[in-house]
Amino acid sequence: MEKKAWNNGPFGDIEGALRELFESRGYVRYRMSKFEEYDLYAKNRSFITGEAILTFTDTDGRLMALKPDVTLSVIRNTVPGTSLKKVYYSESVYRAKDASSGFSEIPQAGLECIGELNLYSVCEVISMAAQALEEMSRVYVLDLSHMALLSGVLEDMDVPAGCREELLRLAEEKNAHELRALAQRNGLSPEDIRLLEKLIRLRAPLRDGVRQLSALPLGNNAAGALTELARLARVLGAREGIFLDLSLRADPRYYNGVVMRGYLPGVPTAVLSGGRYDGLMRRLHRESGAMGFAVYLNLLQRLPSGGTRPDADVLVIDAGADPLELADYTRELRGGGLRVRVDRAVPEGFTFGRLVTFDREGGHES
Amino acid sequence: MRADTVNIALPKGRLGDKVYAVLEKAGYGCPELPGGGRRLVFETPDGAARYFFVKPSDVAIYVERGAADMGVAGKDILLEYTPDVYELLDFGVGRCKMCVCGKPGRKDDPSSTLRVATKFTKITRDYYAGLGRDIDIIHLNGSIELAPLLGLSDVIVDIVETGATLRENGLAPLAEVCDISARLIANKAAYKFKYNAVAELTNRLQAVLEGRS
């Protein structure tokens, strides 16, 4: 895999690159405190990935939480206005994946665009998600779907509500065999079943995918979603790496419209997740729309280490050198942009580009 | 090594042998198999697939974590651990049922908490939650059939293949929870980055399973 050279600390340069990307589109940094009142999360618990939240009682008796999520805090602190609120963040959140695993600090960077969103602002967020992935790897996949498409098709098929949820879950697994069996048990016609199978197997670059969808008898309830996807495809163009995959799904209580997940080669799970979340806004009594995404920086440790550089460019062994001469020598090296370590012997496990032994006679390259 | 080689985790043992036979028919045979001595990794001559043999209950972990691109796991494991993977095919081999079992003719007393011994705590919890029944789950790792015999539990939830072990211990299936068989699963990221190879393998396997090849 081709990868851009970056390696300043665990996520140093990638955070910097994302910051540059976000700021290049006029997004301003949102800094948050580590704590938030627990109430905010208790009311919207299922929005947060993972189950457990770290809580403590503050000195004034309020129950507080170490932030398990950034989006909720951003919305809470958003003042409605005529312009869009465009913010980005690079913060750690704290949560446990499930009841059996311990708590983790999860560094994440992302953005939120809040207000009256139009086609341009939605495309801008999607395009920035693609660019964010590209900052990490030239090869990437950004999957897009629309929350109202598959559910709209099922509405037109008059599928009972309980069965609809189960069919959507099976679609998420691309589990055509169980979907077929369940649809048959619930009396769906062979044509409808074939259509559902085609939809969950559909995977194509965005433009091709929209073309394929347009040729299918989707029904009235999915028409709005298809039109929106077609508009997005027209504005985003034939961008490599952006795919349509209708198996992608998010919680319908919070998400509506476009949802997305980003993948990088060598990382087994999605490193980017986001979408349009007007539903969450409504739950928090906000009238406007909103869209955003987060990049899970902790997962980037799984990227192949093609860009790793040694601990120092030059390791200088002090073999009884004159301190002044040694100081002049290392200053000269550092002046040339090299990272230099002086030691009495080669430290165990330390990596370096060049080894120089410096004694009373001066420096000798080894 | 080809960039699109599909790494496949197969379950060790009888189930793995049956699954490998289907893969071989689909054109993904490996001359070094079967037999293979103590080796754990095998590759097809054209490099299209590489097989790892792992403990059946570990297959889903290998796939979810990306150590394998695809794998074949029992539906019981998928329901119990709910790994975040795609389930692409039902192999139809290793067919059996997850059942509630107990002494034949046992009548449930809904006024008391039902004590259920099982290895499959999530499947059991989900099943009884669907029935709205209050239960006390007793997690056991083996010899589940002993639990009702010794009064440790009222019933058990376990996999029933022929029912012979149950009969020998004076037990019988009382209710079916779900059907179990081997399923082809894929890691979500691998599915995207090796899409052509994964799709071709899936299609060829499907053709064999449907008797088209």
Coordinates of C-alpha atoms in Angstrom, one line a residue, chain A residues 97 139-141 143 169 172-178 180 201 203 245 247 263-269 302, chain B residues 63-67 75 79 84-90 183-184 187-193 195 206 210:
Chain A
K97 CA -16.9 -1.3 23.9
V139 CA -6.0 3.6 -1.5
Y140 CA -9.2 3.9 0.5
V141 CA -12.9 3.1 0.3
D143 CA -19.0 3.7 1.4
R169 CA -30.5 -6.2 10.0
E172 CA -26.5 -5.1 7.0
E173 CA -24.9 -8.5 7.1
K174 CA -25.4 -9.0 3.3
N175 CA -27.1 -12.1 4.4
A176 CA -29.2 -12.9 1.3
H177 CA -30.0 -16.5 2.3
E178 CA -31.7 -15.7 5.6
R180 CA -34.9 -14.7 1.4
R201 CA -25.6 -7.2 -3.0
R203 CA -21.8 -2.5 -4.5
D245 CA -23.3 0.1 -0.6
S247 CA -25.9 -2.7 3.4
Y263 CA -12.0 1.9 5.3
L264 CA -8.3 1.7 4.7
P265 CA -6.3 -1.3 3.6
G266 CA -4.8 -3.3 6.5
V267 CA -7.3 -2.0 9.1
P268 CA -10.1 -4.6 9.7
T269 CA -12.8 -2.2 10.7
R302 CA -3.1 -0.9 12.4
Chain B
V63 CA -12.3 -12.8 10.4
E64 CA -13.6 -9.9 12.5
R65 CA -10.1 -8.8 13.4
G66 CA -8.9 -9.1 9.8
A67 CA -6.3 -11.9 10.3
K75 CA -24.3 -20.1 13.1
L79 CA -25.4 -15.7 17.1
D84 CA -19.2 -7.4 12.9
V85 CA -18.8 -9.4 9.6
Y86 CA -20.8 -10.1 6.4
E87 CA -22.6 -13.5 6.3
L88 CA -22.5 -14.4 2.6
L89 CA -23.6 -18.0 2.3
D90 CA -25.2 -20.9 4.1
R183 CA -21.9 -20.1 7.2
L184 CA -19.4 -18.3 4.9
N187 CA -14.3 -9.3 7.0
K188 CA -16.0 -6.0 6.0
A189 CA -12.8 -4.2 5.0
A190 CA -11.4 -7.3 3.1
Y191 CA -14.7 -7.5 1.3
K192 CA -14.1 -4.0 0.0
F193 CA -10.4 -4.2 -0.9
Y195 CA -14.0 -7.4 -3.8
Q206 CA -22.9 -20.8 -4.4
E210 CA -26.9 -25.1 -5.8

